[in-house]
GROMACS .gro file of C-alpha atoms in nm:
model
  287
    1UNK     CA    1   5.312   9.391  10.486
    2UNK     CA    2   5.247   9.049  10.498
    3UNK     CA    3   4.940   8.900  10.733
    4UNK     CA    4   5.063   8.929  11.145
    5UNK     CA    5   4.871   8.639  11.247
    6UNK     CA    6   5.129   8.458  11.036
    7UNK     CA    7   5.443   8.248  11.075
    8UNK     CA    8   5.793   8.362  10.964
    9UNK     CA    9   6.045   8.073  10.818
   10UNK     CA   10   6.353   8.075  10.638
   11UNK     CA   11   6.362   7.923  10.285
   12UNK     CA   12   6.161   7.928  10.001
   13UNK     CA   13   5.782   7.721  10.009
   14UNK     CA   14   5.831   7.401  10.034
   15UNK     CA   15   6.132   7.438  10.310
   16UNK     CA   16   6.122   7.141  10.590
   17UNK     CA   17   6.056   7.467  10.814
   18UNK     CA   18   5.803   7.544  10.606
   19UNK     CA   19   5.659   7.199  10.669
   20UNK     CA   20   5.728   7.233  11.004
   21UNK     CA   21   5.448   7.596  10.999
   22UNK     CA   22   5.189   7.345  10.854
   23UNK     CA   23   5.214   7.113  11.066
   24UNK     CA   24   5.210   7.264  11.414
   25UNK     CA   25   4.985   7.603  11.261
   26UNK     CA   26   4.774   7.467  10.983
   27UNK     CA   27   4.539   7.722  10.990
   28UNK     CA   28   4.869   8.002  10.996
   29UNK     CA   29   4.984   8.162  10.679
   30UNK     CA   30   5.376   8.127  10.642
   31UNK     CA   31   5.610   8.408  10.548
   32UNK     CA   32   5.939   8.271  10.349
   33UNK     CA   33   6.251   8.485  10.467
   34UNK     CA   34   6.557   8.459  10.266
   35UNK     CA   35   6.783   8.436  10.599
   36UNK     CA   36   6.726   8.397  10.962
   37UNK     CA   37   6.832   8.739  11.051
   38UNK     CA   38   6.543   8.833  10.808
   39UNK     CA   39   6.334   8.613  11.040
   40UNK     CA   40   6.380   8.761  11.362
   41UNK     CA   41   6.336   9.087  11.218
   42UNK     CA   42   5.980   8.981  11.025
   43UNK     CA   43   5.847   8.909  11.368
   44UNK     CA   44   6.035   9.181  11.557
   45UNK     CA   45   5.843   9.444  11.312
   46UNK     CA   46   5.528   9.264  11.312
   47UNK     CA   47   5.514   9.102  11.000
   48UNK     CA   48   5.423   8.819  11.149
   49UNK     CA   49   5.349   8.695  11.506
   50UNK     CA   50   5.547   8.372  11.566
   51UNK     CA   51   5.896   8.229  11.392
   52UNK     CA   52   5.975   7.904  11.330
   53UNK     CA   53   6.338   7.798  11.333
   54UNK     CA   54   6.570   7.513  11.276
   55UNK     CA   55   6.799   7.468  11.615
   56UNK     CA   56   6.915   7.091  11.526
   57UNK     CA   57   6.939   6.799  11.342
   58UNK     CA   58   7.014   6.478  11.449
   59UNK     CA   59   7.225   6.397  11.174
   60UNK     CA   60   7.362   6.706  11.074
   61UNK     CA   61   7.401   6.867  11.413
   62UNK     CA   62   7.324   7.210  11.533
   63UNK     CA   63   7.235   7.564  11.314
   64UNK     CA   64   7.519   7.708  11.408
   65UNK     CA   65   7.393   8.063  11.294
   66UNK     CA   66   7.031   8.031  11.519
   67UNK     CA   67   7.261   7.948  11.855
   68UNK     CA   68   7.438   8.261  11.786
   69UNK     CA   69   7.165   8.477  11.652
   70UNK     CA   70   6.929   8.339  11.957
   71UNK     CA   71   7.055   8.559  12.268
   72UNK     CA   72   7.036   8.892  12.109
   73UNK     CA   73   6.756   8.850  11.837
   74UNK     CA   74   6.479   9.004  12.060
   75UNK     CA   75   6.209   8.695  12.039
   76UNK     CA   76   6.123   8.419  12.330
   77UNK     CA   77   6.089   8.052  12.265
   78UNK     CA   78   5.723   7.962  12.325
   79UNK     CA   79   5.779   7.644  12.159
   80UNK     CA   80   5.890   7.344  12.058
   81UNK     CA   81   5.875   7.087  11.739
   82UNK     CA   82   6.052   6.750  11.633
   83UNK     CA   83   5.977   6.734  11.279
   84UNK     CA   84   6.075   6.394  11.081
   85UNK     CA   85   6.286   6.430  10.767
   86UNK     CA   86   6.117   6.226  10.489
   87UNK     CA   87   6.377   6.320  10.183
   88UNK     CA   88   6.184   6.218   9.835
   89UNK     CA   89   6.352   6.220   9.469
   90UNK     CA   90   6.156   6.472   9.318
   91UNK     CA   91   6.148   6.565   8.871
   92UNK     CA   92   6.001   6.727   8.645
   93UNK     CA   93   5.589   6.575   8.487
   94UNK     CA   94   5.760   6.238   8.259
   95UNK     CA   95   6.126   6.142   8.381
   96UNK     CA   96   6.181   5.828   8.517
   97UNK     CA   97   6.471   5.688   8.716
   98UNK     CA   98   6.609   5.603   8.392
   99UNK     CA   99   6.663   5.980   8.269
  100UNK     CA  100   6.814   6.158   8.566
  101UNK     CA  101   7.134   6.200   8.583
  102UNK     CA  102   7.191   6.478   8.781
  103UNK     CA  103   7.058   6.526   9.134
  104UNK     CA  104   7.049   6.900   9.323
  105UNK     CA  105   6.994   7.034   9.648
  106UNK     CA  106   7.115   7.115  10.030
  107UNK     CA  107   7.453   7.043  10.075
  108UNK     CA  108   7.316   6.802  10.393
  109UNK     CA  109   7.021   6.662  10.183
  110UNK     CA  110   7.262   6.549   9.947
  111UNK     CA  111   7.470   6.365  10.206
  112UNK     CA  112   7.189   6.248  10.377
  113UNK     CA  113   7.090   6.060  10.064
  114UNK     CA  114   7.406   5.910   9.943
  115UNK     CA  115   7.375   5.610   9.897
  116UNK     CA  116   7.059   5.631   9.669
  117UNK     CA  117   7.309   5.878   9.509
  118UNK     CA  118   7.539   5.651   9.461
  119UNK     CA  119   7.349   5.367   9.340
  120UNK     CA  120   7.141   5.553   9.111
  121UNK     CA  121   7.510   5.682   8.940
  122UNK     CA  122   7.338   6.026   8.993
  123UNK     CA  123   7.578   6.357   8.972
  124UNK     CA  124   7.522   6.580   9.319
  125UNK     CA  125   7.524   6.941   9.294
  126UNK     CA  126   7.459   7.157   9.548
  127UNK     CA  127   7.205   7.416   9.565
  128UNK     CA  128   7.118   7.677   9.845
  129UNK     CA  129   6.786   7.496   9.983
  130UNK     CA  130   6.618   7.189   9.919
  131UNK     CA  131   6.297   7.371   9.813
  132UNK     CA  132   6.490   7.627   9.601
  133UNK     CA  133   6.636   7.307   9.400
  134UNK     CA  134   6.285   7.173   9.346
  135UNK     CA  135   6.181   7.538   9.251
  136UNK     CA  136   6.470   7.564   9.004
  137UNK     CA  137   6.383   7.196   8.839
  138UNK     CA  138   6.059   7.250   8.791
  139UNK     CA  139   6.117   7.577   8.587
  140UNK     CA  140   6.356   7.419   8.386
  141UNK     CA  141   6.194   7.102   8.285
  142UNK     CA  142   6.465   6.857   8.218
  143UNK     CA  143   6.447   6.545   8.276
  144UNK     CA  144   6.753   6.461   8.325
  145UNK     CA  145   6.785   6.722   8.642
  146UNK     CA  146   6.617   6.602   8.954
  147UNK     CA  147   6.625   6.704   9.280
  148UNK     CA  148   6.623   6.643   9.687
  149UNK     CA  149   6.320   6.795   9.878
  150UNK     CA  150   5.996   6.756  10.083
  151UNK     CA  151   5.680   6.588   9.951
  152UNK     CA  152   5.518   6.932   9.998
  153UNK     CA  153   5.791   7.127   9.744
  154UNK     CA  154   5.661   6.877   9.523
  155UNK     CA  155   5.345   6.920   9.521
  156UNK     CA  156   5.393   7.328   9.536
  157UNK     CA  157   5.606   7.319   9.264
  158UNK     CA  158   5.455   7.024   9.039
  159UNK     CA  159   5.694   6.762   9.071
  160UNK     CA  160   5.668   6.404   9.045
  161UNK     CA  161   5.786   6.205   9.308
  162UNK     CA  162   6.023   5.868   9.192
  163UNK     CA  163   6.146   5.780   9.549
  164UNK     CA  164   6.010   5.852   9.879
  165UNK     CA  165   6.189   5.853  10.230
  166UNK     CA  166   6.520   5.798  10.067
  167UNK     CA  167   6.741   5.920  10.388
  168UNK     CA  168   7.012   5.662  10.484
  169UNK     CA  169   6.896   5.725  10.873
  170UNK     CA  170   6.531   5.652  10.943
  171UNK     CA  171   6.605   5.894  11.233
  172UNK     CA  172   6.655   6.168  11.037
  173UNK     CA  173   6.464   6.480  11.291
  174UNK     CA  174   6.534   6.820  11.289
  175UNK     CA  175   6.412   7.007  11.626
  176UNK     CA  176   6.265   7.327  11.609
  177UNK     CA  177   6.177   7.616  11.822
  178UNK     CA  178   5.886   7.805  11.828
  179UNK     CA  179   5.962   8.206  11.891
  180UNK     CA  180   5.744   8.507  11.951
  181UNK     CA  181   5.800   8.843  12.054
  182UNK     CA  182   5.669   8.776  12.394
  183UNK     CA  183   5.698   8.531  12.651
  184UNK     CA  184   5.426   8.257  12.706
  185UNK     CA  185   5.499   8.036  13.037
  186UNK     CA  186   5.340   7.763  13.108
  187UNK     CA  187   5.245   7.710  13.499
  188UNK     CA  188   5.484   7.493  13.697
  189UNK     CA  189   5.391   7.163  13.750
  190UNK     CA  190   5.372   7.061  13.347
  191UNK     CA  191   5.599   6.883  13.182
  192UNK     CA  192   5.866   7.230  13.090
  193UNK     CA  193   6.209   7.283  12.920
  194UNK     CA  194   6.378   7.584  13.026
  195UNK     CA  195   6.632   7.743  12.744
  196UNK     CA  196   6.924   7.952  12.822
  197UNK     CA  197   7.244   8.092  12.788
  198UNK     CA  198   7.540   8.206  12.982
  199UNK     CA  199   7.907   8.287  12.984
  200UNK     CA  200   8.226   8.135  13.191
  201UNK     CA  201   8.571   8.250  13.260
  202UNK     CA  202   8.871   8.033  13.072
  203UNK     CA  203   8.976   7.905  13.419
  204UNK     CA  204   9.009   7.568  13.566
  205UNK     CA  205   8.695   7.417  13.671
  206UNK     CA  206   8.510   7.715  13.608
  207UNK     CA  207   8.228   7.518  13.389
  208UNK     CA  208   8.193   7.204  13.657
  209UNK     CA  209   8.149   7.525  13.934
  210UNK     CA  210   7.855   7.623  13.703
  211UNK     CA  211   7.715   7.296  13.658
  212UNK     CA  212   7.712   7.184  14.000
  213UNK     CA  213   7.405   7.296  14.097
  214UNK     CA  214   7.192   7.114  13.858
  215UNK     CA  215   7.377   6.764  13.974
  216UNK     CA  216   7.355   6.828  14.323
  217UNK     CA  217   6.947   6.960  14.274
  218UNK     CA  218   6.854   6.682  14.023
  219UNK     CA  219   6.785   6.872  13.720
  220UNK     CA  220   6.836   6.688  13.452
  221UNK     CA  221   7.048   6.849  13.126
  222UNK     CA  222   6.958   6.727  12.783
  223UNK     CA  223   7.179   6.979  12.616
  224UNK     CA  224   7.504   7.200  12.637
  225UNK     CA  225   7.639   7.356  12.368
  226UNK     CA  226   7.973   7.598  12.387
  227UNK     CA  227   8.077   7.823  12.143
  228UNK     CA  228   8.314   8.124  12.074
  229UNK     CA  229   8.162   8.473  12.108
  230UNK     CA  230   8.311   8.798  11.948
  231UNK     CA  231   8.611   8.652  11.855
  232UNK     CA  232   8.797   8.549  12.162
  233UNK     CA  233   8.975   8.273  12.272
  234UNK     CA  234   8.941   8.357  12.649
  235UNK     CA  235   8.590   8.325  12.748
  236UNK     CA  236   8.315   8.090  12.590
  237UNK     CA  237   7.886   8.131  12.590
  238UNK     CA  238   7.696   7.822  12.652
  239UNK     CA  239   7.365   7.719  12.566
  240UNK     CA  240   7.204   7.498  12.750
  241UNK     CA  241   6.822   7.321  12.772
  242UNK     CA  242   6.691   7.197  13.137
  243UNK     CA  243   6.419   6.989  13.234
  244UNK     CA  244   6.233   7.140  13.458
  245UNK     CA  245   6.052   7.530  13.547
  246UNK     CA  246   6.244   7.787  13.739
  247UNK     CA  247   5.926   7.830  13.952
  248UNK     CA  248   5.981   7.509  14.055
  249UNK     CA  249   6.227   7.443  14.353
  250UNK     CA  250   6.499   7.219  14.223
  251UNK     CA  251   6.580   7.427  13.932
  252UNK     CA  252   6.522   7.771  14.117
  253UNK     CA  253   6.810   7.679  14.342
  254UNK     CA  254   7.056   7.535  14.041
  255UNK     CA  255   6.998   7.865  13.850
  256UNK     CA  256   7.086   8.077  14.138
  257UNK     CA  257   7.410   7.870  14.218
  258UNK     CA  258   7.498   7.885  13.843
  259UNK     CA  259   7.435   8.267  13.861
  260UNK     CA  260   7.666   8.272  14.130
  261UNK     CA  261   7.954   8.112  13.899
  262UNK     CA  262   7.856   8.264  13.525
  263UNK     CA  263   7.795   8.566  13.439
  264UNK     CA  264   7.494   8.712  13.187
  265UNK     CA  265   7.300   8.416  13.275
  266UNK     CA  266   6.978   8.462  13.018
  267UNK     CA  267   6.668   8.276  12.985
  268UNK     CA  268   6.568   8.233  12.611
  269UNK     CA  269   6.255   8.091  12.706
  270UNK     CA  270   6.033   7.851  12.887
  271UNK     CA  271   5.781   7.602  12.769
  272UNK     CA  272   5.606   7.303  12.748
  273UNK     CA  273   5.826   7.019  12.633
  274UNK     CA  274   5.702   6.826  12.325
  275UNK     CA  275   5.488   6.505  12.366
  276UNK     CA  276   5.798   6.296  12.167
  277UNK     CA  277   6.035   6.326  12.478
  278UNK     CA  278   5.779   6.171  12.683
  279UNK     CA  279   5.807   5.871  12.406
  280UNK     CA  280   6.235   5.858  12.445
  281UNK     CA  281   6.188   5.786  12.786
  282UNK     CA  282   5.969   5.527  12.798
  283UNK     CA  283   6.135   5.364  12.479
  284UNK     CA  284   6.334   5.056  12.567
  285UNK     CA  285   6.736   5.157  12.567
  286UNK     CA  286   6.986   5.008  12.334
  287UNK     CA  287   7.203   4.773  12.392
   0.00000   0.00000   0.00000
């Protein structure tokens, strides 16, 4: 059983959610799962006491499976952390840029990098996880065979490094959440994003019903996401973030009038929003 004061990811070392554990818990040993249902279930059981997990990217969009597996995987969000995606070239001790000539990893590393790709004349395959490719590479020792990862699979897995923050977008941020197996609030007043989910008839205007509360009390939305649930084409589960604490007035009032015009309305989790959106708001707008 591995340590409980520890933090679950999926991926193998190396993983940006890996990255993600050292970074926020440096002092927290990490637990590799090979799936995210295997996550949930290493903190559900107590191998481990928090999770991190990957919930989107602004490139790639959201993890579609985490959205779904969220609602009924037993764990609160606690948490939250914007993690930068600094893609490097990584080979094997001795090969150059010269000697490469093939190039593995995540099927959204890859296109994330293409147009190094592309100008290096470099043959993409794709591979399961970033840090799996650099794992695989490093065993085999070719240097021909390089591949996409973090700076830290490198130096787990004794790479060298021949490019560094090679990602076409210098936006490149994955956001993740921070789950445990029980709640930790933070008191009203502080800067809070409250998670949750909830369901809709297929009717006319049933959705704008639902949402009208958080328009007409001020609470401001920074994400809605819809999806199909169990296989039907009639009815559709949302997932939404909130600024704002449900102890607080404003959004007390817009989660009663959207419990009024939903149904399972859930709360996944509320806590203290992350420094970074602080920085978004105060950075000048584009043009």
């Amino acid at each position: 059983m591995p340590d409980t004061d520890a933090i679950a990811f999926q991926g193998s070392p190396g993983a940006y959610s890996d990255l993600s554990c050292r970074t926020v818990f440096p002092d927290m040993p990490t637990v590799p799962c090979a799936s995210f249902e295997d996550v949930f279930e290493t903190v559900r059981e107590g191998g481990a006491r928090l999770a991190m997990l990957p919930i989107e990217n602004s490139v790639a969009g959201r993890v579609a499976d985490n959205h779904i597996l969220l609602p009924n995987g037993g764990l609160h969000i606690i948490g939250e952390h914007f993690q930068r995606v600094n893609h490097h070239l990584l080979a094997p001790p001795g090969a150059t840029l010269e000697t490469i000539r093939v190039v593995r990893s995540h099927v959204q590393a890859l296109s994330q990098c293409s147009r190094l790709i592309r100008r290096l004349g470099l043959k993409a395959v794709v591979h399961a996880d970033t840090a799996g490719a650099a794992a695989e590479i490093a065993e085999r020792g070719d240097p021909t065979v390089a591949a996409i990862a973090s700076e830290l699979a490198g130096r787990i897995y004794g790479l060298t490094s021949l490019a560094e923050n090679i990602e076409d977008a210098d936006h490149n941020t994955t956001r993740f959440l921070v789950m445990a197996r029980e709640p930790q609030v933070p008191p009203a007043g502080t800067p809070t994003i409250t998670t949750f989910v909830f369901r809709v008839r297929s009717v006319p205007a049933a959705l704008y019903k639902a949402m009208g509360g958080f328009a007409t009390n001020g609470v401001n939305m920074t994400k809605l996401e819809s999806y199909m649930v169990g296989g039907r084409f009639t009815a559709a589960q949302f997932y939404a973030d909130v600024e704002g604490h449900p102890d607080e007035r404003p959004l007390r009032l817009a989660l009663e009038e959207l419990d009024f015009f939903a149904r399972e309305v859930r709360i996944l989790g509320v806590y203290p929003a992350h420094p970074v959106r602080r920085d978004w708001v105060d950075a000048p707008g584009d043009d």
